[in-house]
Amino acid sequence: MKASRTARAFQYVALLVYMVFLGFPLVWMLSTSFKPPREMVEIHPTLIPHNPTLDNYVEAFTEQELGRAALNSLQVSLASAVLTVLIALPAAYALARFKTKLGTAALGWVLLSQLFPFVLLVIPLFLILRQVDLVNTHAGLILVYVVWALPFALWMLQGFVRNIPRELEEAAAVDGATRLQVLRRVVAPLLAPGVVATSLFAFISAWNEFFFALVLLKSPDLATLPVTLARFVGVEGIARLGPLAAGSLMATIPSLIFFAFLQRRLTSGSLAGAVKG
Amino acid sequence: MTTLAEAPSANKPDYKARARSDRTTIYLLLLPALLPIVVLSVIPLMRGIYLGFTDARAGRNVDTNFTGVENYRELMNDDLFWSAFRIGLVWAFAVTILQFVLAFGLALLLSQPLKFRGFARVMALVPWAMPPVIVGIMWRLVYHPDAGLLNEVLYRGGAEGLQHNWLGDFSTALPAVIMVGVWSGMPQTTIVLLAGLSGVPRELHEAAAVDGATAWQRFRSVTVPSLMPVIVAITSLDFIWNFNSFGLVYVLTAGGPGGRTMLPMLFAYEEAFRYGNYGYAAALGNVMVVIIVALLAVYLRRRLREANA
């Protein structure tokens, strides 16, 4: 079907409006991050800074609190990603290759748990972690993140397992390999891309997470990047907006990499769905 | 107990032994994932639901007593709760509906053979790639009364009279945060609808076009009906996510000004972690679950009836 010329023109205009709407806040933050403090207090701010500067980035980078928070975030997110994949890998294999009631129950739980607001989860989690002295520790937060990322990681990984031809495994089994050997020697190497995608997902969900980190970590020394940035918002003067914008942009880089990596899959629809926004 | 989907060597004599050892292996494989989910997700949620019927408070040596429906009676008489509840409904409905309408439009555009479509598809993902806290910070920069983009655009456009302290004004705060909510949730909805659109059979469209249906008629009688299951699923999910949302508004306004953007989750957070009223906050969580389930039940039943009519 061919759209008429006017219809086509209208479509391009609409698309342009969408792109401006989706893109302009980011462009504005980018512009703010290059402005020296003097330009922040101008009555009429401009899109293109008069005297662009990298000072904000330098300041955000060397700011002690932000640097420490970035390190904390890195540590927590890396540990969560590694643990999530280590735990999810065997289970995803079992879910993909065998139909068990346990597996169905686990997936049902994943869907059901979407209904519950975080308060219902975070208060008891807080109490449980306090009993084992894990409140206000990175270990406690990592545990929570692993459990939080597990359901989707399981779902993602089992999809990758399904794509590995069963015949390969059966051939190895006929040659006398045990199940665990099959898993290690045949399945694991073929799963590498899936493992990368899943660990990136777990890394990003930990890197971006705010609520649990806010509740479970009390000392500023331990706070992760989103919590520290949110705290800056509360006390910022107008001159501090520049470093805040710069720090925020740098904190977005890991997720941008993740989405660039998955972009094709996402827009083709094969991964759409269960990622919680 | 366990049903095996496959029997790799069904005709071999050691099949039974193999199946038994397989079953042990399955449980060994599943255990490391199931155990943490049970301990840190299932059990806490059950306990959270139970806490809603107690007078649990913060502090290590405080006794917790079962109080039945006391919390709920208190909620009924709590003006702040009703206000948060109303704001939560306005927020969730407005964001979900606007998100759906805008995302549907974008998905339709992206499914057309336009130039720059690849670029536009990447751009459509941008809000999703940003952590909620950063989205909040970014929009604060846009709404900033002095250094903000929005007021400056209004000034340049000669609409100086429309300038506002967007997030600080009683009348504009809620619409302003709703706009951010729409922005940040658009990618998920767009992508799901786009995936759905690619599944609409081309022949149906062509047949309708041959029969002389206009684009609008085709949209109404071909596109929408075949997308209905996808539409119902994504709007339901969006509604749940929006009703339970927290981080974005916490960073934007922290519930202010004067409680005008105090969503139920923000209210519950304050009750639990500022005032230490765990039981009360959990009760509020329970009420929210009941409301969501009730609303979804009505919505899904109506859709189901329409589908069967």
Coordinates of C-alpha atoms in Angstrom, one line a residue:
Chain A
M1 CA 0.0 0.0 0.0
K2 CA 1.3 3.4 -0.9
A3 CA 0.6 6.4 1.3
S4 CA -0.2 9.6 -0.5
R5 CA 2.3 12.4 -0.6
T6 CA 0.5 14.5 2.0
A7 CA 0.1 11.5 4.3
R8 CA 3.8 10.8 3.9
A9 CA 4.7 14.4 4.7
F10 CA 2.5 14.3 7.7
Q11 CA 4.2 11.1 8.9
Y12 CA 7.6 12.7 8.7
V13 CA 6.5 15.7 10.7
A14 CA 4.9 13.5 13.3
L15 CA 8.1 11.4 13.5
L16 CA 10.2 14.6 13.9
V17 CA 7.9 15.8 16.8
Y18 CA 8.4 12.4 18.5
M19 CA 12.2 12.6 18.1
V20 CA 12.3 16.0 19.6
F21 CA 10.1 15.0 22.5
L22 CA 12.2 11.9 23.2
G23 CA 15.6 13.5 22.6
F24 CA 15.4 17.1 23.9
P25 CA 15.7 16.4 27.6
L26 CA 18.9 14.5 26.9
V27 CA 20.3 17.2 24.7
W28 CA 19.5 19.8 27.3
M29 CA 21.3 17.8 30.0
L30 CA 24.3 17.5 27.6
S31 CA 24.3 21.2 27.1
T32 CA 24.0 21.9 30.8
S33 CA 26.9 19.6 31.5
F34 CA 29.2 21.8 29.3
K35 CA 28.2 25.1 30.8
P36 CA 30.4 27.0 33.2
P37 CA 28.7 28.2 36.4
R38 CA 28.4 31.7 35.1
E39 CA 26.1 30.6 32.3
M40 CA 23.9 28.7 34.7
V41 CA 22.7 31.9 36.3
E42 CA 22.0 33.8 33.0
I43 CA 18.4 34.9 32.7
H44 CA 18.1 33.4 29.3
P45 CA 20.0 30.1 29.1
T46 CA 21.1 29.0 25.6
L47 CA 21.1 25.6 24.0
I48 CA 24.7 25.9 22.9
P49 CA 27.0 27.1 25.7
H50 CA 28.9 30.4 24.9
N51 CA 32.1 29.1 26.5
P52 CA 31.8 25.3 26.7
T53 CA 34.0 23.7 29.3
L54 CA 34.9 20.3 30.6
D55 CA 35.2 21.6 34.2
N56 CA 32.0 20.0 35.2
Y57 CA 33.2 16.6 34.2
V58 CA 36.5 17.0 35.9
E59 CA 34.7 18.2 39.0
A60 CA 32.1 15.3 39.0
F61 CA 35.0 12.9 38.4
T62 CA 37.2 14.2 41.2
E63 CA 34.3 14.9 43.6
Q64 CA 35.1 12.5 46.4
E65 CA 31.6 11.4 47.1
L66 CA 30.7 10.8 43.5
G67 CA 33.9 8.9 42.8
R68 CA 33.3 6.7 45.8
A69 CA 29.7 6.1 44.9
A70 CA 30.7 5.1 41.4
L71 CA 33.1 2.6 42.9
N72 CA 30.4 1.2 45.2
S73 CA 28.0 0.9 42.3
L74 CA 30.6 -0.9 40.2
Q75 CA 31.4 -3.3 43.0
V76 CA 27.8 -4.1 43.8
S77 CA 26.7 -4.4 40.1
L78 CA 29.7 -6.6 39.1
A79 CA 29.1 -9.0 42.1
S80 CA 25.4 -9.1 41.4
A81 CA 25.9 -9.8 37.7
V82 CA 28.4 -12.6 38.3
L83 CA 26.3 -14.3 41.1
T84 CA 23.1 -14.0 39.1
V85 CA 24.5 -15.8 36.1
L86 CA 26.3 -18.4 38.2
I87 CA 23.0 -19.2 39.9
A88 CA 20.7 -18.8 36.9
L89 CA 22.7 -20.9 34.4
P90 CA 22.1 -24.4 35.8
A91 CA 18.5 -23.6 36.6
A92 CA 17.8 -22.1 33.2
Y93 CA 19.2 -25.2 31.6
A94 CA 16.9 -27.4 33.7
L95 CA 13.9 -25.2 32.9
A96 CA 14.6 -25.3 29.1
R97 CA 15.3 -29.0 28.9
F98 CA 12.8 -30.5 31.3
K99 CA 9.2 -29.7 32.1
T100 CA 9.0 -29.7 35.9
K101 CA 6.3 -28.4 38.1
L102 CA 8.9 -26.5 40.0
G103 CA 9.8 -24.6 36.9
T104 CA 6.2 -23.8 36.1
A105 CA 5.7 -22.6 39.7
A106 CA 8.9 -20.4 39.5
L107 CA 7.7 -18.7 36.3
G108 CA 4.2 -18.3 37.7
W109 CA 5.7 -16.6 40.7
V110 CA 7.7 -14.2 38.5
L111 CA 4.4 -13.0 37.0
L112 CA 2.5 -12.9 40.2
S113 CA 5.2 -11.0 42.1
Q114 CA 4.9 -8.1 39.5
L115 CA 1.6 -7.3 41.2
F116 CA 3.1 -6.5 44.6
P117 CA 4.4 -3.0 45.5
F118 CA 8.0 -2.8 46.7
V119 CA 6.9 -1.8 50.2
L120 CA 5.5 -5.2 50.9
L121 CA 8.8 -6.7 50.0
V122 CA 11.3 -4.2 51.3
I123 CA 10.1 -4.0 54.9
P124 CA 10.4 -7.8 55.6
L125 CA 13.6 -7.9 53.6
F126 CA 15.0 -5.2 55.8
L127 CA 13.9 -7.2 58.9
I128 CA 15.4 -10.4 57.6
L129 CA 18.7 -8.8 56.6
R130 CA 18.9 -7.1 60.0
Q131 CA 18.6 -10.5 61.7
V132 CA 21.7 -11.7 59.9
D133 CA 23.4 -8.3 60.3
L134 CA 23.4 -7.7 56.5
V135 CA 21.6 -4.3 56.6
N136 CA 23.9 -1.5 55.6
T137 CA 26.3 -3.8 53.9
H138 CA 27.0 -4.3 50.2
A139 CA 26.6 -8.1 50.7
G140 CA 23.0 -7.7 51.7
L141 CA 22.3 -5.4 48.8
I142 CA 23.9 -7.8 46.4
L143 CA 21.8 -10.6 47.7
V144 CA 18.7 -8.6 47.1
Y145 CA 19.8 -7.6 43.6
V146 CA 20.5 -11.2 42.7
V147 CA 17.1 -12.3 43.7
W148 CA 15.6 -9.4 42.0
A149 CA 17.3 -10.1 38.7
L150 CA 17.0 -13.9 38.8
P151 CA 13.5 -14.3 37.4
F152 CA 14.2 -12.3 34.2
A153 CA 17.7 -13.8 33.9
L154 CA 16.2 -17.3 34.1
W155 CA 13.7 -16.4 31.5
M156 CA 16.4 -14.9 29.2
L157 CA 18.9 -17.7 29.6
Q158 CA 16.5 -20.5 29.1
G159 CA 15.6 -18.9 25.8
F160 CA 19.2 -19.1 24.8
V161 CA 19.5 -22.8 26.0
R162 CA 16.5 -23.7 23.8
N163 CA 18.3 -22.4 20.8
I164 CA 21.1 -25.0 21.2
P165 CA 20.2 -28.1 19.3
R166 CA 19.4 -31.0 21.5
E167 CA 21.1 -33.4 19.2
L168 CA 24.5 -32.0 20.1
E169 CA 23.9 -32.9 23.7
E170 CA 22.5 -36.3 22.9
A171 CA 25.5 -37.1 20.8
A172 CA 27.8 -36.3 23.8
A173 CA 25.6 -38.3 26.1
V174 CA 25.8 -41.3 23.7
D175 CA 29.6 -40.9 23.9
G176 CA 29.3 -41.5 27.6
A177 CA 29.4 -38.0 29.0
T178 CA 27.4 -37.4 32.2
R179 CA 24.9 -34.6 32.3
L180 CA 27.2 -32.3 34.1
Q181 CA 30.0 -32.9 31.6
V182 CA 27.5 -32.2 28.8
L183 CA 26.6 -29.0 30.5
R184 CA 30.2 -27.9 30.9
R185 CA 31.8 -29.0 27.7
V186 CA 28.9 -28.7 25.2
V187 CA 26.4 -26.3 26.4
A188 CA 28.5 -23.7 28.2
P189 CA 30.6 -22.6 25.2
L190 CA 27.6 -22.2 23.0
L191 CA 25.8 -20.2 25.6
A192 CA 28.5 -17.5 25.8
P193 CA 26.5 -14.8 24.0
G194 CA 23.5 -15.5 26.2
V195 CA 25.7 -15.3 29.3
V196 CA 27.1 -12.0 28.2
A197 CA 23.6 -10.6 27.6
T198 CA 22.2 -11.9 30.8
S199 CA 25.1 -10.6 32.9
L200 CA 24.8 -7.2 31.3
F201 CA 21.1 -7.2 32.1
A202 CA 21.9 -8.1 35.8
F203 CA 24.6 -5.5 35.9
I204 CA 22.4 -2.7 34.6
S205 CA 19.4 -3.5 36.8
A206 CA 21.8 -3.3 39.8
W207 CA 23.5 -0.2 38.4
N208 CA 20.2 1.7 37.9
E209 CA 18.4 0.5 41.0
F210 CA 17.4 3.1 43.5
F211 CA 14.8 2.0 46.0
F212 CA 16.5 -0.9 47.7
A213 CA 19.8 0.9 47.9
L214 CA 18.0 3.9 49.5
V215 CA 16.4 1.8 52.1
L216 CA 19.1 -0.9 52.8
L217 CA 22.2 1.3 52.9
K218 CA 22.4 3.9 55.6
S219 CA 26.0 5.2 55.6
P220 CA 26.9 7.6 52.9
D221 CA 30.2 5.8 52.5
L222 CA 28.4 2.8 51.1
A223 CA 25.8 4.6 49.0
T224 CA 25.5 3.7 45.3
L225 CA 25.5 6.2 42.5
P226 CA 21.8 6.8 42.0
V227 CA 21.4 7.4 45.8
T228 CA 24.3 9.8 45.9
L229 CA 23.1 11.7 42.8
A230 CA 19.6 11.9 44.3
R231 CA 21.0 13.3 47.5
F232 CA 22.9 16.0 45.4
V233 CA 19.6 17.0 43.9
G234 CA 18.2 17.9 47.3
V235 CA 21.0 20.2 48.3
E236 CA 22.1 21.6 44.9
G237 CA 22.5 25.3 44.3
I238 CA 22.0 26.5 40.8
A239 CA 25.8 26.6 40.2
R240 CA 26.0 22.9 41.0
L241 CA 23.7 21.9 38.2
G242 CA 26.7 21.5 35.8
P243 CA 28.6 18.8 37.7
L244 CA 25.3 17.1 38.5
A245 CA 24.4 16.9 34.8
A246 CA 28.0 15.7 34.0
G247 CA 27.8 13.1 36.7
S248 CA 24.4 11.9 35.6
L249 CA 25.6 11.5 32.0
M250 CA 28.6 9.5 33.1
A251 CA 26.3 7.3 35.2
T252 CA 24.1 6.6 32.1
I253 CA 27.0 5.3 30.0
P254 CA 26.8 1.7 31.2
S255 CA 23.1 1.4 30.3
L256 CA 23.6 3.1 27.0
I257 CA 26.2 0.5 26.1
F258 CA 23.8 -2.2 27.2
F259 CA 21.0 -0.9 25.0
A260 CA 23.3 -0.3 22.1
F261 CA 24.2 -4.0 22.4
L262 CA 20.6 -5.2 22.6
Q263 CA 19.1 -2.6 20.3
R264 CA 18.5 -4.9 17.3
R265 CA 16.9 -7.6 19.4
L266 CA 14.7 -5.1 21.2
T267 CA 13.3 -3.3 18.2
S268 CA 12.7 -6.5 16.3
G269 CA 10.6 -7.5 19.2
S270 CA 12.2 -10.8 20.2
L271 CA 13.1 -9.6 23.7
A272 CA 10.2 -7.2 24.2
G273 CA 8.2 -7.8 27.2
A274 CA 9.2 -8.6 30.7
V275 CA 11.9 -6.0 31.4
K276 CA 10.6 -3.9 34.2
G277 CA 11.0 -0.2 33.5
Chain B
M1 CA 5.9 -36.4 40.6
T2 CA 8.1 -34.9 38.0
T3 CA 7.1 -35.3 34.4
L4 CA 10.0 -35.4 32.0
A5 CA 9.4 -33.7 28.6
E6 CA 12.0 -35.9 27.0
A7 CA 13.3 -39.4 27.3
P8 CA 16.6 -39.2 25.6
S9 CA 17.1 -42.9 25.4
A10 CA 13.6 -44.3 25.8
N11 CA 14.3 -47.7 24.3
K12 CA 17.4 -48.5 26.3
P13 CA 17.2 -50.8 29.3
D14 CA 18.7 -48.3 31.7
Y15 CA 16.0 -45.8 31.0
K16 CA 14.5 -45.8 34.4
A17 CA 17.7 -45.5 36.3
R18 CA 18.7 -42.7 33.9
A19 CA 15.4 -40.9 34.5
R20 CA 15.9 -41.1 38.2
S21 CA 19.4 -39.7 38.1
D22 CA 18.1 -37.1 35.7
R23 CA 15.5 -36.0 38.3
T24 CA 18.1 -35.6 41.0
T25 CA 20.2 -33.6 38.6
I26 CA 17.3 -31.4 37.8
Y27 CA 16.7 -30.6 41.4
L28 CA 20.4 -30.0 41.9
L29 CA 20.4 -27.6 39.0
L30 CA 17.2 -25.7 40.1
L31 CA 18.0 -25.5 43.8
P32 CA 20.6 -22.7 43.8
A33 CA 18.1 -20.5 42.0
L34 CA 14.9 -21.5 43.8
L35 CA 16.4 -21.3 47.3
P36 CA 17.2 -17.6 47.2
I37 CA 13.9 -16.8 45.4
V38 CA 12.0 -18.6 48.2
V39 CA 14.1 -17.1 51.1
L40 CA 14.3 -13.6 49.8
S41 CA 11.2 -13.2 47.7
V42 CA 8.4 -15.6 48.5
I43 CA 8.8 -15.6 52.3
P44 CA 9.4 -11.9 52.6
L45 CA 6.3 -11.2 50.6
M46 CA 4.2 -13.5 52.7
R47 CA 5.6 -11.8 55.8
G48 CA 4.9 -8.4 54.3
I49 CA 1.3 -9.3 53.7
Y50 CA 1.1 -10.5 57.3
L51 CA 2.7 -7.3 58.7
G52 CA -0.2 -5.4 57.2
F53 CA -2.3 -6.9 60.0
T54 CA 0.0 -6.1 62.8
D55 CA 1.2 -3.0 64.7
A56 CA 4.9 -3.7 63.7
R57 CA 7.1 -0.7 64.3
A58 CA 10.8 0.1 63.7
G59 CA 13.3 -0.6 66.5
R60 CA 14.9 -3.8 67.6
N61 CA 13.0 -4.5 70.9
V62 CA 9.5 -3.5 70.0
D63 CA 6.8 -6.1 70.4
T64 CA 4.7 -6.8 67.3
N65 CA 1.0 -7.7 67.9
F66 CA -1.6 -9.0 65.6
T67 CA -4.2 -6.3 65.3
G68 CA -6.5 -7.6 62.6
V69 CA -8.2 -4.9 60.6
E70 CA -7.1 -2.0 62.9
N71 CA -4.6 -0.6 60.3
Y72 CA -7.3 -0.6 57.6
R73 CA -9.8 1.2 59.9
E74 CA -7.1 3.8 60.5
L75 CA -6.3 4.1 56.8
M76 CA -10.0 4.8 56.1
N77 CA -9.8 7.8 58.5
D78 CA -6.5 9.0 57.2
D79 CA -6.9 12.0 55.0
L80 CA -3.3 11.8 53.8
F81 CA -3.9 8.2 52.6
W82 CA -7.0 9.2 50.7
S83 CA -5.2 12.1 49.1
A84 CA -2.3 9.8 48.1
F85 CA -4.7 7.3 46.8
R86 CA -6.5 9.8 44.6
I87 CA -3.3 11.2 43.3
G88 CA -2.0 7.7 42.7
L89 CA -5.1 6.9 40.6
V90 CA -4.9 10.1 38.6
W91 CA -1.2 9.5 38.0
A92 CA -1.6 5.8 37.0
F93 CA -4.5 6.3 34.7
A94 CA -3.1 9.5 33.1
V95 CA 0.3 8.0 32.5
T96 CA -0.9 4.7 31.3
I97 CA -3.4 6.2 28.8
L98 CA -1.1 8.9 27.5
Q99 CA 1.7 6.4 27.3
F100 CA -0.4 4.0 25.3
V101 CA -1.8 6.7 22.9
L102 CA 1.6 8.2 22.2
A103 CA 3.4 4.9 22.0
F104 CA 0.8 3.5 19.6
G105 CA 1.3 6.5 17.3
L106 CA 5.0 6.1 17.4
A107 CA 4.8 2.3 16.8
L108 CA 2.5 2.9 13.8
L109 CA 5.0 5.4 12.4
L110 CA 8.0 3.1 13.0
S111 CA 6.3 0.3 11.2
Q112 CA 6.0 2.5 8.0
P113 CA 8.8 2.4 5.4
L114 CA 10.1 5.9 6.4
K115 CA 13.6 7.2 6.0
F116 CA 15.6 7.5 9.2
R117 CA 13.5 4.7 10.6
G118 CA 16.6 2.9 12.1
F119 CA 17.7 6.0 13.8
A120 CA 14.2 6.7 15.1
R121 CA 14.0 3.2 16.5
V122 CA 17.2 3.8 18.5
M123 CA 15.9 7.1 19.7
A124 CA 12.7 5.5 20.8
L125 CA 14.8 3.5 23.3
V126 CA 16.6 6.4 24.9
P127 CA 14.3 6.9 27.9
W128 CA 14.5 3.2 28.7
A129 CA 18.3 3.3 28.7
M130 CA 18.3 5.9 31.4
P131 CA 18.2 5.1 35.1
P132 CA 15.0 6.6 36.7
V133 CA 17.0 8.7 39.1
I134 CA 18.9 10.3 36.1
V135 CA 15.6 10.8 34.3
G136 CA 14.4 12.7 37.3
I137 CA 17.5 14.8 37.5
M138 CA 17.3 15.5 33.7
W139 CA 13.7 16.7 33.8
R140 CA 14.5 18.9 36.8
L141 CA 16.9 20.6 34.5
V142 CA 14.2 21.0 31.9
Y143 CA 11.6 22.3 34.4
H144 CA 14.1 24.4 36.3
P145 CA 12.4 27.8 36.8
D146 CA 15.5 29.9 36.0
A147 CA 18.0 27.6 34.1
G148 CA 15.4 25.4 32.6
L149 CA 14.7 24.7 29.0
L150 CA 10.9 24.8 29.1
N151 CA 10.6 28.3 30.4
E152 CA 13.2 29.5 28.0
V153 CA 11.3 28.0 25.1
L154 CA 8.1 29.7 26.2
Y155 CA 10.0 33.0 26.5
R156 CA 11.4 32.7 23.0
G157 CA 8.1 31.7 21.7
G158 CA 6.6 34.8 23.1
A159 CA 4.5 33.0 25.6
E160 CA 6.1 34.5 28.7
G161 CA 2.9 34.5 30.5
L162 CA 2.9 30.7 30.6
Q163 CA 6.2 30.4 32.5
H164 CA 5.9 28.5 35.7
N165 CA 7.9 27.0 38.5
W166 CA 6.6 23.8 37.0
L167 CA 7.5 21.4 39.8
G168 CA 7.0 23.9 42.6
D169 CA 3.5 25.2 41.7
F170 CA 0.5 23.5 43.2
S171 CA -1.4 23.5 40.0
T172 CA 1.4 22.3 37.6
A173 CA 3.3 19.8 39.7
L174 CA 1.2 16.8 39.0
P175 CA 0.8 17.3 35.3
A176 CA 4.5 18.0 35.1
V177 CA 5.5 14.7 36.8
I178 CA 2.8 12.8 34.7
M179 CA 4.6 14.1 31.5
V180 CA 7.9 12.7 32.8
G181 CA 6.2 9.4 33.6
V182 CA 4.8 9.2 30.1
W183 CA 8.2 10.0 28.6
S184 CA 10.1 7.5 30.7
G185 CA 7.7 4.6 30.0
M186 CA 7.2 5.1 26.3
P187 CA 9.9 2.7 25.0
Q188 CA 8.6 -0.5 26.6
T189 CA 5.1 0.2 25.3
T190 CA 6.2 1.2 21.8
I191 CA 8.4 -1.8 21.4
V192 CA 5.7 -4.2 22.5
L193 CA 3.2 -2.6 20.2
L194 CA 5.7 -2.6 17.3
A195 CA 6.3 -6.3 17.8
G196 CA 2.5 -6.8 17.8
L197 CA 2.1 -4.7 14.6
S198 CA 4.6 -6.9 12.7
G199 CA 2.4 -9.8 13.5
V200 CA -0.7 -8.4 11.9
P201 CA -1.3 -10.4 8.8
R202 CA -0.6 -8.4 5.6
E203 CA -3.3 -10.2 3.7
L204 CA -6.0 -8.8 5.9
H205 CA -4.9 -5.3 5.2
E206 CA -4.7 -5.9 1.5
A207 CA -8.1 -7.6 1.4
A208 CA -9.6 -4.7 3.2
A209 CA -7.9 -2.2 0.9
V210 CA -9.3 -4.1 -2.1
D211 CA -12.7 -3.9 -0.6
G212 CA -12.3 -0.1 -0.6
A213 CA -11.7 0.5 3.1
T214 CA -10.0 3.8 4.0
A215 CA -6.8 3.8 6.1
W216 CA -8.8 4.8 9.1
Q217 CA -11.4 1.9 8.6
R218 CA -8.5 -0.5 8.1
F219 CA -6.9 0.7 11.3
R220 CA -10.2 0.3 13.2
S221 CA -11.3 -3.0 11.8
V222 CA -8.0 -4.8 11.1
T223 CA -5.2 -3.4 13.1
V224 CA -6.8 -2.8 16.5
P225 CA -8.7 -6.1 16.7
S226 CA -5.7 -8.2 15.9
L227 CA -3.6 -6.2 18.3
M228 CA -6.1 -6.4 21.1
P229 CA -4.4 -9.2 23.2
V230 CA -1.1 -7.2 23.0
I231 CA -2.8 -4.0 23.9
V232 CA -4.6 -5.5 26.9
A233 CA -1.3 -7.1 28.1
I234 CA 0.8 -4.0 27.9
T235 CA -1.7 -1.5 29.3
S236 CA -2.3 -3.9 32.2
L237 CA 1.4 -4.2 32.9
D238 CA 1.9 -0.4 32.4
F239 CA -0.8 0.3 34.9
I240 CA 0.7 -2.0 37.5
W241 CA 4.2 -0.5 37.1
N242 CA 2.9 3.1 37.2
F243 CA 0.7 2.5 40.2
N244 CA 3.7 1.1 42.0
S245 CA 6.2 3.6 40.8
F246 CA 8.5 5.4 43.2
G247 CA 12.0 6.5 42.1
L248 CA 11.1 9.0 39.4
V249 CA 8.7 11.1 41.5
Y250 CA 10.9 10.8 44.6
V251 CA 13.7 12.5 42.7
L252 CA 11.5 15.0 40.9
T253 CA 9.4 16.4 43.8
A254 CA 9.7 14.0 46.8
G255 CA 5.9 14.2 46.9
G256 CA 5.7 18.0 47.1
P257 CA 4.7 20.7 46.8
G258 CA 2.3 20.4 49.7
G259 CA 1.8 16.7 49.0
R260 CA 0.4 17.4 45.5
T261 CA 2.5 14.6 43.9
M262 CA 2.5 12.2 46.9
L263 CA 2.0 8.9 45.2
P264 CA 0.9 5.9 47.4
M265 CA 4.4 4.4 47.2
L266 CA 6.0 7.6 48.4
F267 CA 3.4 7.8 51.2
A268 CA 4.2 4.2 52.2
Y269 CA 7.9 4.9 52.1
E270 CA 7.6 7.8 54.4
E271 CA 5.4 5.9 56.8
A272 CA 7.8 3.0 56.9
F273 CA 11.2 4.6 56.9
R274 CA 10.6 8.1 58.2
Y275 CA 8.1 7.3 60.9
G276 CA 8.9 3.6 61.4
N277 CA 5.3 2.5 61.0
Y278 CA 6.0 -0.8 59.3
G279 CA 2.6 -2.4 59.9
Y280 CA 0.7 0.6 58.6
A281 CA 2.9 0.9 55.5
A282 CA 2.5 -2.8 54.8
A283 CA -1.3 -2.4 55.2
L284 CA -1.2 0.3 52.6
G285 CA 0.7 -2.1 50.3
N286 CA -2.0 -4.7 50.8
V287 CA -4.7 -2.2 49.9
M288 CA -2.8 -1.3 46.7
V289 CA -2.6 -5.0 45.7
V290 CA -6.3 -5.5 46.2
I291 CA -7.1 -2.3 44.2
I292 CA -4.9 -3.3 41.3
V293 CA -6.3 -6.8 41.2
A294 CA -9.9 -5.5 41.3
L295 CA -9.2 -2.9 38.6
L296 CA -7.5 -5.5 36.4
A297 CA -10.3 -8.0 36.9
V298 CA -12.9 -5.5 35.7
Y299 CA -10.7 -4.4 32.8
L300 CA -9.9 -8.0 31.7
R301 CA -13.5 -9.1 32.0
R302 CA -14.8 -6.3 29.9
R303 CA -12.2 -7.0 27.2
L304 CA -13.0 -10.7 27.3
R305 CA -16.7 -10.0 26.9
E306 CA -16.0 -7.7 24.0
A307 CA -13.9 -10.3 22.4
N308 CA -16.7 -12.9 22.7
A309 CA -19.4 -10.5 21.6

